[in-house]
Coordinates of C-alpha atoms and ligand atoms in Angstrom, one line a residue:
X36 CA 32.9 243.0 195.4
X37 CA 29.4 242.8 196.2
X38 CA 27.6 242.9 193.2
X39 CA 24.1 242.8 192.1
X40 CA 23.7 241.3 188.8
X41 CA 21.6 238.2 187.9
X42 CA 21.8 236.1 185.0
X43 CA 18.4 234.5 184.1
X44 CA 18.8 231.3 182.2
X45 CA 16.4 229.0 180.1
X46 CA 17.7 225.4 181.7
X47 CA 15.7 223.2 179.0
X48 CA 14.5 223.8 175.4
X49 CA 13.3 227.6 175.4
X50 CA 9.9 228.8 176.6
X51 CA 10.4 228.0 180.5
X52 CA 8.7 230.9 181.6
X53 CA 11.9 233.6 181.3
X54 CA 10.4 236.6 180.3
X55 CA 7.3 236.1 183.3
X56 CA 10.2 235.7 185.7
X57 CA 12.3 238.5 184.6
X58 CA 9.3 241.0 184.3
X59 CA 8.4 239.9 188.3
X60 CA 12.1 240.6 189.0
X61 CA 12.2 243.7 187.3
X62 CA 10.1 245.3 189.6
X63 CA 13.5 246.0 191.8
X64 CA 15.9 246.1 188.9
X65 CA 17.7 249.2 187.5
X66 CA 18.4 247.4 184.0
X67 CA 17.5 244.7 182.1
X68 CA 19.7 243.6 179.5
X69 CA 18.8 240.7 176.4
X70 CA 22.3 239.8 175.4
X71 CA 21.9 237.1 172.8
X72 CA 19.6 235.8 170.0
X73 CA 17.1 238.1 168.3
X74 CA 13.1 237.9 167.3
X75 CA 13.4 234.0 167.5
X76 CA 12.5 234.6 171.3
X77 CA 9.1 235.0 172.4
X78 CA 8.6 235.9 176.0
X79 CA 5.0 236.6 177.4
X80 CA 4.2 238.7 180.1
X81 CA 0.8 239.7 181.5
X82 CA 0.4 243.6 182.5
X83 CA -2.3 245.0 183.6
X84 CA -4.4 242.1 182.3
X85 CA -3.0 242.0 179.0
X86 CA -0.9 239.6 177.7
X87 CA 2.4 241.0 175.4
X88 CA 4.8 238.9 173.5
X89 CA 8.4 240.4 173.4
X90 CA 10.6 239.1 171.1
X91 CA 13.0 242.0 170.9
X92 CA 12.6 244.4 173.6
X93 CA 13.8 243.2 177.2
X94 CA 11.2 242.3 180.1
X95 CA 11.8 245.1 182.1
X96 CA 10.2 247.8 179.2
X97 CA 6.9 248.1 181.3
X98 CA 8.4 250.0 183.9
X99 CA 10.0 253.3 183.2
X100 CA 12.6 253.4 186.1
X101 CA 14.4 250.0 184.5
X102 CA 16.8 250.8 181.8
X103 CA 16.1 248.2 178.8
X104 CA 19.2 246.9 177.0
X105 CA 20.0 245.3 173.5
X106 CA 23.5 244.5 174.0
X107 CA 26.2 243.8 171.2
X108 CA 25.4 239.7 171.4
X109 CA 21.7 240.3 169.9
X110 CA 20.8 240.7 166.4
X111 CA 18.5 243.0 165.6
X112 CA 15.7 242.8 163.4
X113 CA 15.5 246.6 162.6
X114 CA 11.7 246.4 161.1
X115 CA 10.7 244.3 164.0
X116 CA 12.0 246.1 166.7
X117 CA 10.4 249.1 165.0
X118 CA 6.9 247.2 164.8
X119 CA 7.7 245.8 168.5
X120 CA 8.0 249.8 169.9
X121 CA 5.0 251.0 168.1
X122 CA 3.0 248.0 169.3
X123 CA 3.7 248.9 173.0
X124 CA 3.2 252.8 172.2
X125 CA -0.4 251.8 171.0
X126 CA -0.7 250.4 174.4
X127 CA -0.2 253.8 175.9
X128 CA 3.4 252.5 177.1
X129 CA 5.2 255.7 175.9
X130 CA 7.3 256.3 178.8
X131 CA 10.3 253.8 178.7
X132 CA 14.1 253.5 178.7
X133 CA 16.0 251.5 175.8
X134 CA 19.4 251.1 174.8
X135 CA 20.7 249.0 172.0
X136 CA 24.7 248.5 171.4
X137 CA 26.0 250.3 168.3
X138 CA 28.2 246.9 168.3
X139 CA 25.1 244.7 168.1
X140 CA 24.6 243.2 164.7
X141 CA 21.4 243.8 162.1
X142 CA 18.9 241.1 160.9
X143 CA 17.4 242.2 157.4
X144 CA 14.3 240.6 155.4
X145 CA 17.0 239.0 153.1
X146 CA 18.0 237.0 156.2
X147 CA 14.7 236.0 156.9
X148 CA 14.3 235.1 153.1
X149 CA 17.2 232.9 153.4
X150 CA 16.5 231.1 156.5
X151 CA 13.2 230.0 155.1
X152 CA 14.5 228.7 152.0
X153 CA 17.7 226.7 153.6
X154 CA 14.8 225.4 155.9
X155 CA 13.1 224.3 153.1
X156 CA 16.2 223.2 151.1
X157 CA 16.8 220.6 154.1
X158 CA 13.5 219.0 154.0
X159 CA 13.2 216.7 156.3
X160 CA 16.5 217.1 157.6
X161 CA 14.9 220.9 158.5
X162 CA 15.7 222.3 162.1
X163 CA 12.3 223.8 162.2
X164 CA 14.0 227.2 163.0
X165 CA 11.9 230.3 163.7
X166 CA 12.1 231.5 160.4
X167 CA 13.3 234.9 161.7
X168 CA 17.0 235.1 159.9
X169 CA 18.9 234.8 163.2
X170 CA 21.1 231.9 161.9
X171 CA 22.0 234.0 158.6
X172 CA 22.5 237.1 160.4
X173 CA 24.8 235.2 162.8
X174 CA 26.6 233.6 159.7
X175 CA 27.3 237.2 158.2
X176 CA 28.7 238.1 161.8
X177 CA 30.7 235.6 161.9
X178 CA 32.1 235.5 158.3
X179 CA 32.6 239.2 159.0
X180 CA 30.1 240.8 156.6
X181 CA 27.5 241.5 158.8
X182 CA 26.2 245.3 159.1
X183 CA 26.0 246.3 162.6
X184 CA 23.7 249.0 164.2
X185 CA 26.7 251.9 164.1
X186 CA 27.1 251.4 160.1
X187 CA 23.5 252.4 159.7
X188 CA 24.4 255.7 160.2
X189 CA 27.3 256.1 157.9
X190 CA 25.6 256.1 154.5
X191 CA 28.8 255.9 152.7
X192 CA 29.9 252.6 154.3
X193 CA 26.5 251.2 154.7
X194 CA 25.8 251.5 150.9
X195 CA 28.7 249.6 150.1
X196 CA 28.6 246.9 152.6
X197 CA 24.5 246.6 151.6
X198 CA 25.2 246.0 148.0
X199 CA 28.6 243.9 148.6
X200 CA 25.7 241.4 150.7
X201 CA 23.2 241.9 148.2
X202 CA 25.4 240.3 145.4
X203 CA 26.2 237.6 147.7
X204 CA 22.6 236.7 148.7
X205 CA 21.4 237.0 145.1
X206 CA 23.6 234.5 144.3
X207 CA 22.6 232.5 146.5
X208 CA 19.4 232.7 145.8
X209 CA 19.8 231.8 142.1
X210 CA 22.0 228.4 143.6
X211 CA 18.7 227.7 145.6
X212 CA 16.8 228.4 142.0
X213 CA 14.9 231.2 143.6
X214 CA 13.0 233.8 141.2
X215 CA 13.5 236.4 143.3
X216 CA 16.1 238.9 143.8
X217 CA 16.9 241.9 146.4
X218 CA 16.5 245.3 145.3
X219 CA 18.9 247.4 146.6
X220 CA 17.3 250.9 145.7
X221 CA 14.0 249.8 147.8
X222 CA 15.8 248.2 150.5
X223 CA 18.2 250.8 151.6
X224 CA 15.2 253.7 151.4
X225 CA 13.4 251.6 154.3
X226 CA 16.6 251.4 156.1
X227 CA 16.9 255.0 156.1
X228 CA 13.2 255.6 157.3
X229 CA 14.0 253.3 159.9
X230 CA 17.1 254.4 161.5
X231 CA 15.8 257.4 162.1
X232 CA 13.2 255.9 164.7
X233 CA 16.2 254.3 166.5
X234 CA 18.9 256.5 166.5
X235 CA 18.4 257.8 169.7
X236 CA 18.7 254.8 171.3
X237 CA 22.2 253.6 170.0
X238 CA 24.7 254.0 172.6
X239 CA 27.9 251.9 173.9
X240 CA 25.7 249.8 176.0
X241 CA 28.9 247.9 176.7
X242 CA 30.2 250.8 179.1
X243 CA 27.1 252.0 180.2
X244 CA 26.6 248.1 181.6
X245 CA 29.9 248.5 182.9
X246 CA 29.5 251.5 184.7
X247 CA 26.5 250.5 186.1
X248 CA 27.7 247.2 187.8
X249 CA 30.3 249.2 189.2
X250 CA 28.0 251.3 190.8
X251 CA 26.2 248.3 192.5
X252 CA 23.2 249.0 190.3
X253 CA 20.6 245.8 190.1
X254 CA 21.6 244.3 186.6
X255 CA 19.4 241.7 185.4
X256 CA 20.8 239.6 182.4
X257 CA 17.6 237.8 180.6
X258 CA 18.4 234.8 178.5
X259 CA 16.5 234.0 175.2
X260 CA 16.4 230.0 174.7
X261 CA 17.5 227.8 176.3
X262 CA 20.7 225.8 177.5
X263 CA 19.9 222.8 175.2
X264 CA 19.3 225.4 172.8
X265 CA 23.0 226.6 173.0
X266 CA 25.0 226.4 169.9
X267 CA 27.9 224.8 171.5
X268 CA 26.6 223.1 174.4
X269 CA 23.0 222.0 172.7
X270 CA 21.7 219.3 170.9
X271 CA 23.7 220.1 167.8
X272 CA 22.7 220.7 165.0
X273 CA 19.5 221.7 166.1
X274 CA 19.9 224.5 167.8
X275 CA 19.9 227.9 167.7
X276 CA 23.0 230.0 166.2
X277 CA 23.9 232.1 169.5
X278 CA 24.6 230.7 173.3
X279 CA 21.8 231.1 176.1
X280 CA 24.2 230.2 178.8
X281 CA 25.6 232.6 181.5
X282 CA 29.3 232.1 180.7
X283 CA 28.5 234.1 177.4
X284 CA 26.8 237.1 179.0
X285 CA 30.8 238.9 179.8
X286 CA 31.2 238.7 176.1
X287 CA 27.7 239.6 174.8
X288 CA 27.7 242.5 177.1
X289 CA 31.1 243.2 177.1
X290 CA 31.7 243.2 181.0
X291 CA 34.3 241.2 182.5
X292 CA 33.9 237.4 183.5
X293 CA 33.5 238.0 187.4
X294 CA 30.5 240.6 187.0
X295 CA 27.9 237.9 187.5
X296 CA 27.4 236.7 190.9
X297 CA 24.1 234.7 190.8
X298 CA 22.7 233.0 188.1
X299 CA 18.8 231.7 188.3
X300 CA 18.1 228.9 186.2
X301 CA 14.3 228.8 184.6
X302 CA 12.9 225.4 184.7
X303 CA 9.7 224.5 183.2
X304 CA 7.9 221.8 185.7
X305 CA 7.4 219.7 182.7
X306 CA 9.6 220.0 179.1
X307 CA 8.6 221.3 176.0
X308 CA 10.4 221.8 172.7
X309 CA 9.3 223.2 169.6
X310 CA 11.3 222.5 166.4
X311 CA 13.3 219.4 165.4
X312 CA 15.6 217.3 167.4
X313 CA 16.3 214.8 170.3
X314 CA 14.1 214.9 173.0
X315 CA 14.4 212.0 174.9
X316 CA 11.3 212.0 177.7
X317 CA 9.1 213.6 175.3
X318 CA 5.2 212.2 175.4
X319 CA 2.6 212.1 172.6
X320 CA -0.2 210.6 174.2
X321 CA -3.2 212.2 175.7
X322 CA -1.7 213.3 179.1
X323 CA 0.6 215.3 176.3
X324 CA -2.2 216.6 174.6
X325 CA -3.9 217.8 178.4
X326 CA -0.6 219.5 179.3
X327 CA -0.5 221.6 175.9
X328 CA -3.7 222.7 176.0
X329 CA -3.6 223.4 180.0
X330 CA -0.1 225.0 179.5
X331 CA -1.1 226.4 176.4
X332 CA 1.9 225.1 174.7
X333 CA 2.1 226.6 171.2
X334 CA 5.0 229.1 170.5
X335 CA 4.8 233.1 171.0
X336 CA 6.6 233.5 167.8
X337 CA 5.6 230.8 165.4
X338 CA 2.3 229.7 167.0
X339 CA 3.4 225.9 166.2
X340 CA 2.4 223.6 169.1
X341 CA 5.1 222.3 171.0
X342 CA 6.5 219.3 172.0
X343 CA 5.5 217.8 175.6
X344 CA 7.4 215.4 177.6
X345 CA 8.1 214.2 181.1
X346 CA 10.6 216.8 183.7
X347 CA 14.3 215.6 183.2
X348 CA 16.8 216.0 186.1
X349 CA 19.6 214.7 184.0
X350 CA 19.1 218.2 181.7
X351 CA 19.0 220.5 184.5
X352 CA 22.2 219.1 186.0
X353 CA 23.9 219.8 182.9
X354 CA 22.4 223.1 182.9
X355 CA 24.0 223.8 186.6
X356 CA 27.0 222.2 185.3
X357 CA 27.4 224.6 182.3
X358 CA 26.3 227.7 183.6
X359 CA 26.7 227.4 187.3
X360 CA 23.3 228.1 188.7
X361 CA 23.0 228.7 191.8
X362 CA 18.8 228.5 192.3
X363 CA 16.3 227.5 190.1
X364 CA 12.8 229.0 190.0
X365 CA 9.8 226.4 188.8
X366 CA 7.2 227.5 186.4
X367 CA 3.8 226.0 185.0
X368 CA 3.7 223.9 188.5
X369 CA -0.5 224.6 187.3
X370 CA -0.5 223.1 184.4
X371 CA 0.4 219.3 185.8
X372 CA -2.3 220.0 188.6
X373 CA -5.5 216.9 187.8
X374 CA -3.1 214.2 186.5
X375 CA -3.5 210.9 188.0
X376 CA 0.2 210.3 187.9
X377 CA 3.7 212.8 187.4
X378 CA 6.9 211.3 185.9
X379 CA 10.5 212.5 186.5
X380 CA 13.2 211.4 184.5
X381 CA 15.6 210.7 187.3
X382 CA 18.9 208.9 185.3
X383 CA 20.2 208.2 181.4
X384 CA 22.1 205.0 181.5
X385 CA 24.2 204.0 178.8
X386 CA 25.5 200.2 178.7
X387 CA 24.4 200.2 182.4
X388 CA 26.2 203.5 183.6
X389 CA 24.7 206.7 184.4
X390 CA 25.6 209.4 182.0
X391 CA 25.3 213.3 182.6
X392 CA 24.2 214.4 179.5
X393 CA 22.6 213.6 176.1
X394 CA 24.8 211.5 174.1
X395 CA 26.1 213.2 171.0
X396 CA 25.6 210.4 168.3
X397 CA 22.5 208.9 167.3
X398 CA 23.5 205.6 167.7
X399 CA 24.3 206.1 171.4
X400 CA 21.2 208.1 171.7
X401 CA 18.8 205.2 170.4
X402 CA 20.8 202.7 173.5
X403 CA 19.8 205.4 176.4
X404 CA 17.7 203.6 179.0
X405 CA 15.7 206.2 181.1
X406 CA 14.9 205.9 184.7
X407 CA 11.8 207.4 185.7
X408 CA 9.9 207.9 189.2
X409 CA 6.5 207.6 189.3
X410 CA 4.7 210.1 191.7
X411 CA 1.0 210.4 192.9
X412 CA -0.2 213.6 191.0
X413 CA -2.8 216.0 192.7
X414 CA -6.5 217.2 191.8
X415 CA -6.7 220.3 193.5
X416 CA -6.5 224.0 191.4
X417 CA -2.9 225.4 192.6
X418 CA -3.3 228.7 190.8
X419 CA -4.0 230.8 193.7
X420 CA -1.4 229.4 196.2
X421 CA 0.5 231.9 198.0
X422 CA 3.2 229.6 199.7
X423 CA 4.6 226.5 199.5
X424 CA 2.9 225.5 202.6
X425 CA -0.7 225.7 200.8
X426 CA 0.0 223.2 198.4
X427 CA -1.3 220.1 198.2
X428 CA 1.0 217.1 199.9
X429 CA 1.6 215.3 196.4
X430 CA 2.4 219.0 194.6
X431 CA 4.8 219.4 197.4
X432 CA 6.4 216.2 197.2
X433 CA 6.6 217.0 192.9
X434 CA 8.9 220.2 193.9
X435 CA 11.0 218.0 196.5
X436 CA 11.9 215.6 194.0
X437 CA 12.3 217.9 191.0
X438 CA 14.7 220.1 193.8
X439 CA 16.5 216.5 194.9
X440 CA 17.5 215.6 191.5
X441 CA 18.1 218.5 189.8
X442 CA 20.5 219.2 192.9
X443 CA 20.0 222.7 192.8
X444 CA 17.5 224.8 195.5
X445 CA 14.4 226.2 194.4
X446 CA 13.6 229.6 195.5
X447 CA 10.5 230.1 193.4
X448 CA 7.7 228.2 192.2
X449 CA 5.3 229.9 189.5
X450 CA 1.4 228.9 189.7
X451 CA 0.4 231.0 186.9
X452 CA 1.1 233.4 184.1
X453 CA 0.5 236.4 186.0
X454 CA 3.4 237.7 188.3
X455 CA 1.3 238.0 191.5
X456 CA 1.2 233.7 190.8
X457 CA 5.0 233.5 191.4
X458 CA 5.9 232.2 195.2
X459 CA 9.3 233.1 196.5
X460 CA 11.0 230.4 198.8
X461 CA 14.3 231.9 199.1
X462 CA 15.1 235.4 198.3
X463 CA 17.2 235.9 195.5
X464 CA 17.8 239.5 195.5
Ligands
GDP176 P1 10.2 232.5 177.7 O1 10.1 232.2 176.5 O2 10.7 231.6 178.3 O3 9.9 233.4 178.2 O4 8.5 231.5 178.1 P2 7.1 231.7 176.9 O5 6.5 233.1 177.5 O6 7.2 231.7 175.7 O7 6.4 230.4 177.6 C1 5.6 230.5 178.6 C2 4.1 230.3 178.7 O8 3.7 230.2 180.2 C3 3.9 231.7 178.4 O9 2.9 231.6 177.6 C4 3.7 232.5 179.8 O10 2.2 232.9 179.9 C5 3.4 231.1 180.7 N1 3.5 230.8 182.0 C6 4.6 231.4 182.6 N2 4.7 231.3 184.1 C7 3.5 230.2 184.0 C8 2.8 229.9 184.8 O11 3.5 229.2 185.9 N3 1.9 228.7 184.7 C9 1.0 229.0 183.6 N4 0.1 228.5 183.8 N5 1.3 229.2 182.8 C10 2.9 230.3 182.7
IMO177 P1 12.3 231.8 174.0 O1 13.5 232.9 174.3 C1 12.0 228.4 171.8 C2 14.6 227.4 168.4 C3 13.9 226.6 167.1 C4 14.2 225.7 166.2 C5 15.9 226.2 167.0 C6 16.6 226.9 166.3 O2 11.1 232.0 173.9 O3 12.6 230.7 174.7 P2 16.5 229.5 164.9 O4 14.9 230.4 164.6 O5 16.6 230.3 166.4 O6 17.5 229.6 164.4 O7 15.7 228.2 165.8 O8 15.5 226.9 168.5 N1 14.2 228.5 169.4 C7 13.3 228.4 170.4 N2 12.4 227.4 170.8 N3 12.0 229.2 172.7 C8 13.2 230.1 171.6 O9 13.1 231.5 172.3 C9 13.6 229.9 170.7 N4 14.6 230.4 169.9 C10 14.6 229.1 168.9 O10 12.4 226.2 167.2 O11 14.2 224.8 167.0
MG178 MG1 9.2 231.6 174.6

């Protein structure tokens, strides 16, 4: 079968520029599907010279011919979604196509409250979540007490489920010694008002995407977060509560596992992480501050300063193995312009042997030795470059070295936040 489906995967700890690349590729797409996470994601896109931060809405939303899908694996903050839709309309984007899975689970304000309180209770061991209620909402889904989008439209069932949940949550809040109780009546009234605003978007998205792929439509799967934040394959427990991997797409969308034929890994030209947890190539010097300012490395969702580190090839090889990445897109290359030297971590060694992933135990982490290559930097501003050939020699060398040690072909590189600052080296679709 000749399929036109393409998965877009963050290969590091999120914020690789997935939104920008998805928006760029979506000009040729029929569908853009968000399949996991919720509004913990922050995908920045520039449209008509204006910056938009999308949290739940897929990055194809600005094209009127693209159907944007929130699939069953997404957790949908009902009120957050309505705010995002309103912002879109305020900016005169009224002509968009959106469908929301009837099976997706809903994030309620109490999930956010609990997220924040659990973080507070963990004190110095906190994960550094976005406090968007993602963990508590997926916990409810797995505990089989969650409320799905479709349940919002069955009054009797909704009331019963919500009441049961509120009893449990209020008990938890009491245990956490919080002087606050969720009020059923006011929450229920807000839900009733909100559900009317999303009613027309609710569909059996699994069937729609399945049919679209069978009709050879061009379907993009837009990942949120990144592989190292995966609940299963990331740096547990400092991860999110879903799986941002390509393997999670079939389950999270409701399509067969052989329906994805290309996997594009989005790779930042250096590494960032927001939140706590291991970061072996992290730097805290003046170079880090320079990169943070030039790359505007402050969280799209929370505004937190992102941690900065050198490019880490072991992570990209790991992401390739876990996801079956077929090509990569290098983003934010322009941010490195002006540095005297740039470093690339090519290998981790433990007891002298090369290892192919981050060790799981803290006692081993402390013993990892990192092998770096140091390359000459480049001074030129590259933000107007239109081809690989136009890059300064040292920037070319940097990309070639990344390609060599990542062991994946570079299909694109990006030299600025705008769509037209994306240079295609190999055809993706
Ligand atoms: P996402 O979560 O993976 O979609 O990434 P974010 O939007 O959270 O973070 C990426 C940031 O880099 C955003 O501010 C983008 O506007 C910006 N960006 C994306 N690609 C480039 C690039 O090639 N160069 C520069 N300078 N900025 C970029
Ligand atoms: P995008 O899609 C970067 C991080 C949080 C925290 C951990 C758990 O924009 O790349 P959560 O709120 O999910 O329970 O937080 O995961 N995190 C992200 N970091 N980009 C994201 O999304 C993230 N979504 C969650 O900072 O460390
Ligand atoms: Mg982001």
